[in-house]
Amino acid sequence: MTAMTKDKSQHFCSTVKCQCLVLLLTAGCVAAAVCVALLSTAVRGRMPPDMEWWQTTIIYQIYPRSFMDSNNDGIGDIRGIISKLDHFTYLNVKAIWISPVYESPMKDFGYDISNFTNVSPIFGNLTDMANLTEEAHKRGLKVILDFVPNHSSNLHMWFNESVKRTPRYKDYYVWRDGIAGPNGTHSPPNNWLSVFKNSAWEWNEERKQYYYHAFLKEQPDLNYRNPALVEEMQNALRFWLERGVDGFRIDALPYLFEVTNTSWNEPKSNRTDLDPTQYDYLTHPYTQNLMDDMYKVLAGWRDVLDEYENLDEKRRFMVVEAYTKTTAEKIAWYKSAADMPFYFGLLNINKACGGSCIRDIVDEAYKDLPANAWANFVFGNHDNRRVSTKKGPEFVNALNMLLLTLKGTPTTYYGEEIGMLDVNITYNQSVDPQGKVYNESVFLKYSRDPERSPMQWSNDTMAGFTNSTTSWLPVGSNYRTINVETEKDAEGFSTIKLYRTLAKLREEPPFRYGLFKTAVVNNNTYSYLRHAFDFPQYLIAINFGSSTDTSDYTKAPVNAERGVVVANTGNVNATYNVNSNVDLSRITLNSAEGLVIKIINAP
């Protein structure tokens, strides 16, 4: 079988029902002729595979505190999001993921929830949420909510009742006796550590027991070995599905279960760069990724989503935050009830990561995917430094070109479409509890504040984020040049215009569902081909290194001599202007330059 025939066979298998083969073998001439016509169409690529909505769109993460402030208190809110929904229409983004807006005392800025079925007054109310969903759907936008199942706030009614040992709520949380010491003293049940440093056990004087908290002491872990609690959280999903939500991003899923035998201490990691109070001083076999237990709960959540899908035949999406460390873990997550786990490999990009480095990260995403699994890519989020800071601001356009042309669902963190950078935060300005547990000399290593600064909408005061004179975090100092309005109004090239061009290009079959093949790769350049049969082929070539690279792209898999530039990163010479006809035998790219080229004489 030739390479081309093999590719066509693979494409055919993904687009044509197996029953057609049976028909060809058993039916009469007329039926067989009809089937042959269908097969011919499929091989040519005119019959695209069935795809779910979450496979065909960019997912855009909104951190609501920082997106848009409508009431001038310096904090973003739901009405602010509503006011900016047309931004996504402009970008050609069709799904938004909203970080928590639930009722919360805000010890961890919304990830400490005191009511899973209400909205924090800081962000608005349930009517505002209903309006957001309605207005989003009018624009063809799907709405994905953050679901935070691992823990609640210690101010949640459930926890207060659990402290009192009220029968229904007594075991909603993970309670244990301490280890008795001399003179009536006691110590935690074991050496387990919190992600936010120090012991993961907190003494409650009223109940006379310790409770477990993987994160802040104000975030007690819920007990999923209690069927009543499991049902409560399923009902929380139903509450939001009844209100039109299209899916959920599941937060911190690997922490959902702990072993029941709390006499087991977790082993040391043997890292000499950490002190014994830091989370990674230990490994976590007893408090992370208890897969069998998690799968059962996850399957229950999928059943809830399917209840609503069965009513209207509209897919409800579920993506999980699961930092996989092995291929086996990745496969296991893809085979779970979730649609996909986030792939976080690209979070590791840094200044030294060139073409070969990027290739290895991307290949890992595609490696060993189970049948029918769908890849995804993400550069950053509310817990990680912006990729524009990690790799360098000069690479912003190159990075967006990569994200939006790979095969799989891309997730954009707010501000990436305009090239926002981390902000400089002083210790006195810092509000993130993860950073504040450390002293001033090292807090920035752990703080998540720099990547959470307000969205830069315009060059007006406070970047158009608020009419207040202050905001919950400082606005980036570069907002006068890096902002939505200025970039949209630019006469020539801009970062947001490139983003929009690439987002529209993703609608084309080669990018929507076409094959992906690696082309030239070296320490500087990473390139690949996207194509679907009987549609134009596209070459993407990007220089992620520090020096100039000249390469020949005429050999396999491109097998062509010439092409036409359809997009560039804006920093290229005139030879590679959009619509320029280029010689593929000699493409020269300087550092941070990238091209999308339509092949014009492929075989």
XYZ file of C-alpha atoms in Angstrom:
603
model
C 0.000 0.000 0.000
C 1.437 3.391 -0.963
C 1.650 6.203 1.593
C -1.089 8.122 -0.209
C -3.358 5.064 -0.390
C -2.773 4.366 3.291
C -3.659 7.959 4.181
C -6.820 7.793 2.106
C -7.730 4.513 3.766
C -7.331 6.053 7.200
C -9.433 9.051 6.176
C -12.061 6.728 4.711
C -12.231 4.677 7.905
C -12.938 7.790 9.924
C -15.720 9.064 7.681
C -17.708 6.172 6.235
C -19.906 3.723 8.099
C -18.728 0.102 8.021
C -22.167 -0.931 6.803
C -21.236 0.446 3.400
C -18.603 -2.250 3.030
C -21.227 -4.865 3.745
C -23.501 -3.306 1.158
C -20.790 -3.421 -1.475
C -20.244 -7.109 -0.814
C -23.849 -8.197 -0.646
C -26.159 -5.749 -2.437
C -27.330 -5.592 -6.003
C -25.917 -3.350 -8.704
C -27.981 -0.249 -7.974
C -27.300 -0.254 -4.236
C -23.658 -1.026 -4.843
C -23.373 1.853 -7.297
C -24.815 4.249 -4.719
C -22.315 3.038 -2.153
C -19.416 3.390 -4.571
C -20.388 7.017 -5.096
C -20.402 7.554 -1.342
C -17.003 5.908 -0.976
C -15.573 8.061 -3.750
C -16.841 11.194 -2.031
C -15.390 10.091 1.304
C -11.973 9.389 -0.172
C -11.957 12.829 -1.786
C -12.647 14.411 1.625
C -16.093 15.800 0.811
C -17.694 13.861 3.635
C -16.191 15.251 6.865
C -16.177 13.076 9.974
C -18.821 13.623 12.603
C -17.350 16.032 15.134
C -18.566 17.361 18.456
C -18.785 21.112 18.976
C -15.892 21.093 21.422
C -13.628 19.592 18.743
C -14.314 22.370 16.250
C -13.895 25.499 18.344
C -11.320 27.402 20.326
C -12.056 27.340 24.063
C -11.382 30.723 25.679
C -10.779 30.867 29.426
C -12.219 33.861 31.266
C -10.890 34.637 34.726
C -13.944 36.671 35.826
C -12.244 38.879 38.428
C -9.989 40.174 35.684
C -12.077 40.234 32.510
C -14.387 43.279 32.703
C -15.762 45.356 35.569
C -19.308 46.686 35.062
C -19.963 48.325 38.442
C -16.640 50.103 38.995
C -15.515 48.284 42.119
C -12.253 47.233 40.483
C -13.326 43.577 40.188
C -14.594 41.921 37.022
C -18.121 40.499 37.040
C -20.766 38.652 35.032
C -22.346 41.758 33.525
C -18.863 42.758 32.439
C -18.509 39.458 30.593
C -21.898 39.976 28.921
C -20.803 43.398 27.721
C -17.825 41.825 25.940
C -19.433 38.792 24.292
C -19.071 40.358 20.850
C -15.310 40.119 21.369
C -15.621 36.372 20.836
C -17.672 36.821 17.688
C -14.865 39.012 16.351
C -12.238 36.423 17.282
C -14.262 33.513 15.848
C -14.185 31.836 19.260
C -17.283 29.735 19.935
C -16.853 28.472 23.494
C -16.009 30.288 26.736
C -14.851 28.639 29.953
C -15.576 30.764 33.008
C -13.539 30.303 36.185
C -15.650 30.082 39.387
C -18.310 32.696 40.053
C -19.981 30.753 42.883
C -20.768 32.093 46.334
C -17.473 32.261 48.200
C -15.605 34.093 50.984
C -12.796 34.438 48.393
C -9.965 33.020 50.463
C -8.796 31.422 47.193
C -10.656 33.827 44.906
C -13.646 31.640 44.138
C -12.138 28.187 44.486
C -13.370 28.058 48.090
C -17.113 27.649 47.516
C -19.706 28.226 50.212
C -22.675 27.450 47.949
C -22.346 25.397 44.765
C -25.727 26.552 43.448
C -25.500 30.300 43.851
C -23.441 33.210 42.556
C -21.186 35.427 44.640
C -22.536 38.987 44.974
C -19.078 40.129 43.900
C -19.853 38.766 40.442
C -23.619 39.290 40.296
C -26.545 36.929 40.799
C -28.378 34.020 39.204
C -30.305 36.340 36.911
C -27.025 37.685 35.579
C -25.855 34.125 34.950
C -29.085 33.332 33.111
C -28.616 36.454 30.987
C -25.025 35.496 30.258
C -26.012 32.042 29.028
C -28.877 33.433 26.960
C -26.785 36.153 25.343
C -23.920 33.754 24.677
C -26.234 31.271 22.978
C -27.684 34.032 20.798
C -24.158 34.512 19.450
C -23.538 30.798 18.942
C -21.287 30.653 22.000
C -21.130 27.614 24.279
C -20.724 28.239 28.012
C -18.453 26.011 30.092
C -18.379 26.456 33.865
C -15.619 25.590 36.275
C -16.796 22.794 38.585
C -14.764 22.563 41.812
C -15.614 19.189 43.359
C -12.652 18.412 45.604
C -13.464 20.766 48.467
C -15.776 23.466 49.740
C -15.282 26.533 51.849
C -15.161 25.997 55.610
C -18.058 28.463 55.690
C -20.281 26.137 53.682
C -23.392 25.044 55.560
C -22.345 21.414 55.054
C -19.101 21.966 56.942
C -20.772 23.798 59.806
C -23.209 20.929 60.211
C -20.441 18.367 59.881
C -18.563 20.040 62.730
C -21.695 19.611 64.845
C -21.921 15.927 63.797
C -25.420 16.475 62.424
C -26.263 12.965 61.149
C -26.787 13.828 57.466
C -23.586 15.878 57.203
C -21.358 14.161 59.747
C -19.266 12.405 57.096
C -19.402 14.948 54.276
C -15.741 15.722 54.992
C -12.615 13.722 55.808
C -12.329 13.656 59.615
C -9.760 11.727 61.651
C -8.619 11.504 65.257
C -5.162 12.794 65.999
C -2.226 10.854 67.367
C -2.351 11.078 71.135
C 0.647 12.562 72.917
C 1.615 13.193 76.554
C -0.519 15.344 78.848
C -3.545 15.312 76.544
C -1.706 16.653 73.510
C -2.255 15.393 70.001
C -0.713 15.665 66.531
C -2.018 15.180 62.975
C -2.805 11.631 61.827
C 0.116 11.516 59.382
C 2.674 13.577 57.444
C 0.425 14.565 54.512
C 1.101 18.064 53.202
C -1.072 20.785 51.705
C -0.387 22.062 48.192
C -0.264 25.476 49.870
C 2.454 24.330 52.297
C 2.470 22.828 55.812
C 0.286 20.043 57.195
C -2.854 19.064 55.281
C -4.620 18.433 58.614
C -6.356 21.124 60.651
C -7.640 20.659 64.192
C -11.260 21.565 64.901
C -11.760 22.254 68.578
C -15.537 21.869 68.534
C -15.549 18.434 66.921
C -12.269 17.386 68.584
C -10.916 15.949 65.340
C -8.673 16.870 62.442
C -10.061 17.499 58.956
C -8.102 17.022 55.755
C -7.496 19.860 53.285
C -5.373 19.373 50.177
C -5.301 23.150 49.692
C -6.021 25.962 52.174
C -7.253 25.165 55.675
C -10.335 27.144 54.628
C -10.905 24.526 51.880
C -11.802 21.241 53.630
C -11.857 18.218 51.318
C -15.211 16.616 50.590
C -15.655 12.919 51.297
C -16.636 11.083 48.103
C -16.864 7.792 49.959
C -20.181 9.121 51.272
C -23.009 8.384 48.755
C -25.058 11.320 50.049
C -22.227 13.730 49.232
C -21.829 12.166 45.791
C -25.518 12.806 45.141
C -25.247 16.401 46.384
C -22.536 17.161 43.838
C -24.455 15.470 41.032
C -27.399 17.694 41.889
C -25.127 20.738 41.722
C -24.319 19.785 38.121
C -28.029 19.380 37.380
C -28.690 22.836 38.807
C -26.428 24.478 36.226
C -27.441 22.199 33.364
C -31.054 23.216 33.982
C -29.860 26.772 33.422
C -28.403 26.069 30.018
C -24.723 25.451 30.738
C -23.059 23.465 27.925
C -20.292 21.771 29.872
C -17.844 21.774 32.745
C -14.146 21.978 33.361
C -13.462 19.764 36.382
C -10.961 21.367 38.756
C -8.221 19.491 40.626
C -9.664 16.046 39.950
C -6.540 14.061 40.965
C -7.069 15.172 44.586
C -10.612 13.818 44.864
C -9.748 10.732 46.930
C -7.287 9.743 49.635
C -6.612 6.275 51.021
C -8.789 5.391 53.987
C -5.849 4.170 56.068
C -4.488 7.449 57.374
C -1.736 5.731 59.343
C 0.269 5.618 56.124
C 2.824 8.409 55.760
C 3.691 9.560 52.257
C 7.316 8.958 51.203
C 9.900 11.666 50.719
C 10.677 12.833 47.206
C 14.359 13.308 48.108
C 14.364 16.790 46.606
C 17.082 18.755 48.345
C 15.870 22.135 47.084
C 12.711 22.071 49.239
C 12.047 22.340 52.937
C 9.906 19.722 54.745
C 6.836 21.992 54.793
C 6.574 22.196 50.986
C 4.182 19.941 49.105
C 6.718 18.421 46.722
C 9.003 17.464 49.590
C 6.868 14.295 49.534
C 5.514 12.087 46.775
C 1.768 11.495 46.902
C 0.726 7.889 46.237
C -1.952 8.036 48.950
C -3.545 11.409 48.166
C -3.409 11.749 44.363
C -4.746 9.858 41.351
C -6.638 7.065 43.059
C -7.946 6.272 39.622
C -10.479 3.507 40.278
C -12.296 5.617 42.852
C -12.230 8.719 40.667
C -13.562 6.866 37.634
C -16.692 5.828 39.478
C -17.496 9.403 40.472
C -16.605 10.696 37.022
C -18.902 8.122 35.428
C -21.711 9.373 37.651
C -21.127 12.909 36.445
C -21.183 11.729 32.839
C -24.515 10.023 33.525
C -25.869 13.372 34.711
C -24.639 15.140 31.573
C -26.119 12.381 29.432
C -29.523 12.882 31.066
C -29.657 16.306 29.445
C -28.082 15.222 26.179
C -30.786 12.565 25.858
C -33.435 15.264 26.134
C -32.241 17.488 23.291
C -29.396 15.536 21.587
C -26.920 18.315 22.370
C -23.568 17.154 23.685
C -22.562 18.322 27.178
C -18.814 18.677 27.431
C -16.546 17.579 30.281
C -12.807 18.285 30.417
C -10.699 17.463 33.460
C -7.702 19.143 35.034
C -5.427 16.145 35.390
C -1.672 16.546 35.272
C -0.649 13.178 33.827
C 2.896 11.970 34.417
C 2.896 8.731 32.414
C 1.511 7.469 29.118
C -0.593 4.978 31.043
C -2.203 7.790 33.041
C -2.936 9.734 29.864
C -4.581 6.729 28.225
C -6.552 6.043 31.386
C -7.922 9.578 31.477
C -8.915 9.452 27.824
C -10.747 6.202 28.462
C -12.600 7.710 31.406
C -16.020 9.355 31.244
C -14.461 12.728 30.464
C -14.264 13.949 26.882
C -10.589 14.690 27.399
C -7.993 15.651 29.989
C -6.188 18.923 29.456
C -2.747 18.372 27.941
C -0.341 20.685 29.741
C 2.916 19.899 27.937
C 3.123 23.333 26.332
C 3.089 24.932 29.789
C 6.739 23.847 29.968
C 7.872 26.084 27.119
C 10.711 28.412 28.110
C 13.264 30.626 26.390
C 15.523 27.673 25.587
C 12.772 25.585 23.970
C 13.449 25.617 20.218
C 12.097 23.646 17.282
C 13.065 20.157 18.416
C 11.830 20.889 21.924
C 8.426 22.034 20.631
C 8.243 18.973 18.353
C 8.823 16.643 21.291
C 6.088 18.311 23.358
C 3.567 18.152 20.515
C 4.456 14.550 19.667
C 3.800 13.583 23.276
C 0.257 14.916 22.954
C -0.434 12.690 19.956
C 1.449 9.674 21.249
C -0.590 6.593 22.170
C -3.963 8.322 21.945
C -6.743 5.730 22.277
C -9.131 5.204 19.371
C -11.445 8.192 18.836
C -9.512 10.323 21.346
C -9.007 13.981 20.478
C -5.900 15.983 21.337
C -5.887 19.437 22.914
C -3.337 22.129 23.638
C -3.049 24.942 26.171
C -0.270 27.477 26.797
C -1.388 28.957 30.100
C -4.117 29.465 32.649
C -4.832 31.184 35.952
C -2.274 28.988 37.747
C 0.683 29.375 35.387
C 2.840 32.175 34.060
C 1.844 33.561 30.679
C 3.655 31.874 27.807
C 4.530 35.321 26.414
C 6.622 35.886 29.539
C 8.131 32.397 29.676
C 9.202 32.290 26.029
C 9.513 36.031 25.408
C 7.129 38.700 24.069
C 8.732 38.553 20.623
C 7.307 35.021 20.247
C 3.655 35.915 20.927
C 2.539 35.657 17.307
C 4.587 32.538 16.656
C 3.024 30.860 19.669
C -0.535 31.750 18.635
C 0.233 30.443 15.158
C 1.304 27.144 16.699
C -1.674 26.860 19.047
C -4.288 27.572 16.382
C -2.913 25.344 13.619
C -2.184 22.107 15.512
C -4.666 19.244 15.252
C -6.864 19.282 18.341
C -8.828 21.702 20.481
C -6.881 24.831 21.495
C -7.557 26.668 24.745
C -6.686 30.361 24.917
C -6.186 32.093 28.265
C -7.670 35.577 28.241
C -5.252 38.159 26.872
C -3.194 35.722 24.805
C -4.963 36.999 21.693
C -3.365 40.426 22.221
C -0.046 39.290 23.690
C -0.567 40.270 27.320
C 2.412 39.725 29.616
C 2.641 38.938 33.302
C 2.503 42.055 35.465
C 5.144 43.044 37.970
C 3.721 42.502 41.456
C 5.278 43.691 44.697
C 4.858 41.756 47.916
C 2.532 44.439 49.269
C 0.361 44.272 46.144
C 0.197 40.469 46.201
C -3.092 38.826 47.197
C -2.646 35.185 46.152
C -2.604 32.873 49.202
C -0.265 30.456 47.450
C 2.387 33.159 47.238
C 1.652 34.906 50.529
C 2.653 31.862 52.609
C 6.237 32.554 51.510
C 8.426 35.487 52.457
C 9.079 38.512 50.286
C 12.312 37.177 48.834
C 10.742 34.128 47.155
C 6.976 34.747 46.990
C 6.980 35.486 43.245
C 8.209 31.963 42.555
C 4.885 30.662 43.888
C 2.427 33.537 43.419
C -0.225 33.283 40.689
C -0.953 37.014 40.721
C 1.286 38.020 37.766
C -0.798 36.060 35.234
C -4.160 37.250 36.627
C -3.945 40.976 35.921
C -6.943 42.835 34.387
C -7.728 42.384 30.707
C -6.395 45.239 28.582
C -9.280 46.511 26.475
C -8.133 49.981 25.465
C -5.540 52.667 26.075
C -7.919 54.523 28.395
C -7.114 54.825 32.079
C -7.123 51.386 33.777
C -6.937 49.791 30.310
C -10.701 50.111 29.883
C -11.192 47.344 32.457
C -12.853 49.584 35.039
C -13.826 53.193 35.662
C -12.531 52.853 39.203
C -9.188 54.390 40.097
C -8.007 51.058 41.485
C -8.340 47.401 40.523
C -7.965 44.211 42.536
C -4.591 43.627 40.861
C -2.504 46.219 39.040
C -3.102 46.783 35.340
C -0.128 45.965 33.128
C 2.106 48.957 32.480
C 2.118 48.240 28.720
C -1.672 48.618 28.317
C -1.410 51.738 26.126
C 0.046 49.689 23.255
C -1.072 46.145 24.089
C -4.863 46.276 24.158
C -7.840 45.078 22.140
C -8.971 48.445 20.767
C -5.567 49.638 19.593
C -4.767 46.317 17.943
C -8.142 46.091 16.194
C -7.778 49.647 14.875
C -4.209 49.206 13.664
C -3.851 49.989 9.952
C -1.598 47.035 9.253
C -0.650 43.881 11.075
C -1.488 43.293 14.747
C -1.492 40.346 17.114
C -5.271 40.236 17.441
C -5.719 40.408 13.661
C -3.397 37.432 13.191
C -5.284 35.549 15.885
C -8.572 36.227 14.091
C -7.126 35.161 10.736
C -5.888 31.890 12.174
C -9.163 31.283 14.023
C -11.042 31.635 10.742
C -8.517 29.417 8.951
C -9.343 26.691 11.490
C -12.767 26.440 9.841
C -11.120 24.910 6.772
C -11.185 21.077 6.590
C -7.374 20.673 6.629
C -7.263 22.391 10.028
C -10.625 21.238 11.358
C -10.090 17.503 10.914
C -7.240 17.002 8.424
C -4.155 14.909 8.920
C -1.082 16.207 10.729
C 2.448 15.386 9.598
C 5.750 16.713 10.908
C 8.004 18.247 8.256
C 11.388 19.969 8.787
C 12.539 20.106 12.412
C 15.822 21.349 13.871
C 17.001 23.272 16.923
C 15.362 26.419 15.552
C 12.471 25.492 13.266
C 9.412 23.364 13.805
C 7.208 22.730 10.781
C 4.294 20.494 9.888
C 1.715 19.832 7.203
C -2.071 19.957 7.553
C -4.210 18.461 4.823
C -7.492 16.783 3.975
C -8.011 15.030 0.696
C -9.156 17.116 -2.259
C -8.515 20.287 -0.251
C -5.421 22.507 -0.307
C -2.475 21.413 1.793
C -0.915 23.846 4.245
C 2.636 24.058 5.513
C 3.222 25.757 8.872
C 6.844 26.694 9.564
C 7.892 28.565 12.708
C 11.334 29.452 14.046
C 11.291 29.039 17.843
C 15.077 29.248 18.153
C 17.518 32.098 18.609
C 19.189 32.115 15.187
C 18.237 32.220 11.517
C 17.286 28.998 9.757
C 17.115 28.252 6.038
C 15.482 24.965 5.078
C 14.275 23.015 2.048
C 10.618 21.950 2.293
C 10.246 20.282 -1.090
C 10.798 16.754 0.169
C 8.212 14.504 1.871
C 5.724 15.062 3.306
C 5.293 18.344 1.377
C 6.456 17.074 -2.020
C 5.924 20.428 -3.707
C 7.986 23.256 -5.131
C 5.927 26.363 -4.476
C 3.280 27.816 -2.211
C 1.394 30.995 -1.329
C 1.699 32.709 2.056
C -1.720 32.986 3.708
C -0.535 34.212 7.135
C 2.669 35.385 8.759
C 3.786 36.551 12.172
C 4.119 40.174 11.065
C 7.883 40.396 11.531
C 8.922 38.782 8.231
C 10.549 40.443 5.233
C 8.548 41.393 2.141
C 9.380 38.084 0.436
C 6.863 36.451 2.747
C 4.060 38.987 2.671
C 0.548 37.548 2.578
C -0.325 36.368 -0.969
C 3.360 36.146 -1.939
C 4.365 33.171 -4.087
C 7.342 31.455 -2.444
C 9.963 28.879 -3.379
C 9.699 25.987 -0.926
C 13.252 24.830 -1.615
C 14.631 27.746 0.363
C 12.597 29.279 3.165
C 14.551 31.531 5.517
C 13.076 32.337 8.907
C 14.638 34.488 11.598
C 13.962 33.900 15.272
C 10.251 34.241 16.196
C 9.133 34.291 12.540
C 6.429 31.994 11.255
C 4.478 31.313 8.065
C 1.331 29.496 7.006
C 1.754 28.526 3.344
C -0.874 27.046 1.032
C 0.779 24.452 -1.210
C -0.078 25.180 -4.831
C 1.413 22.280 -6.781
C 1.210 19.297 -4.464
C 0.784 15.906 -6.167
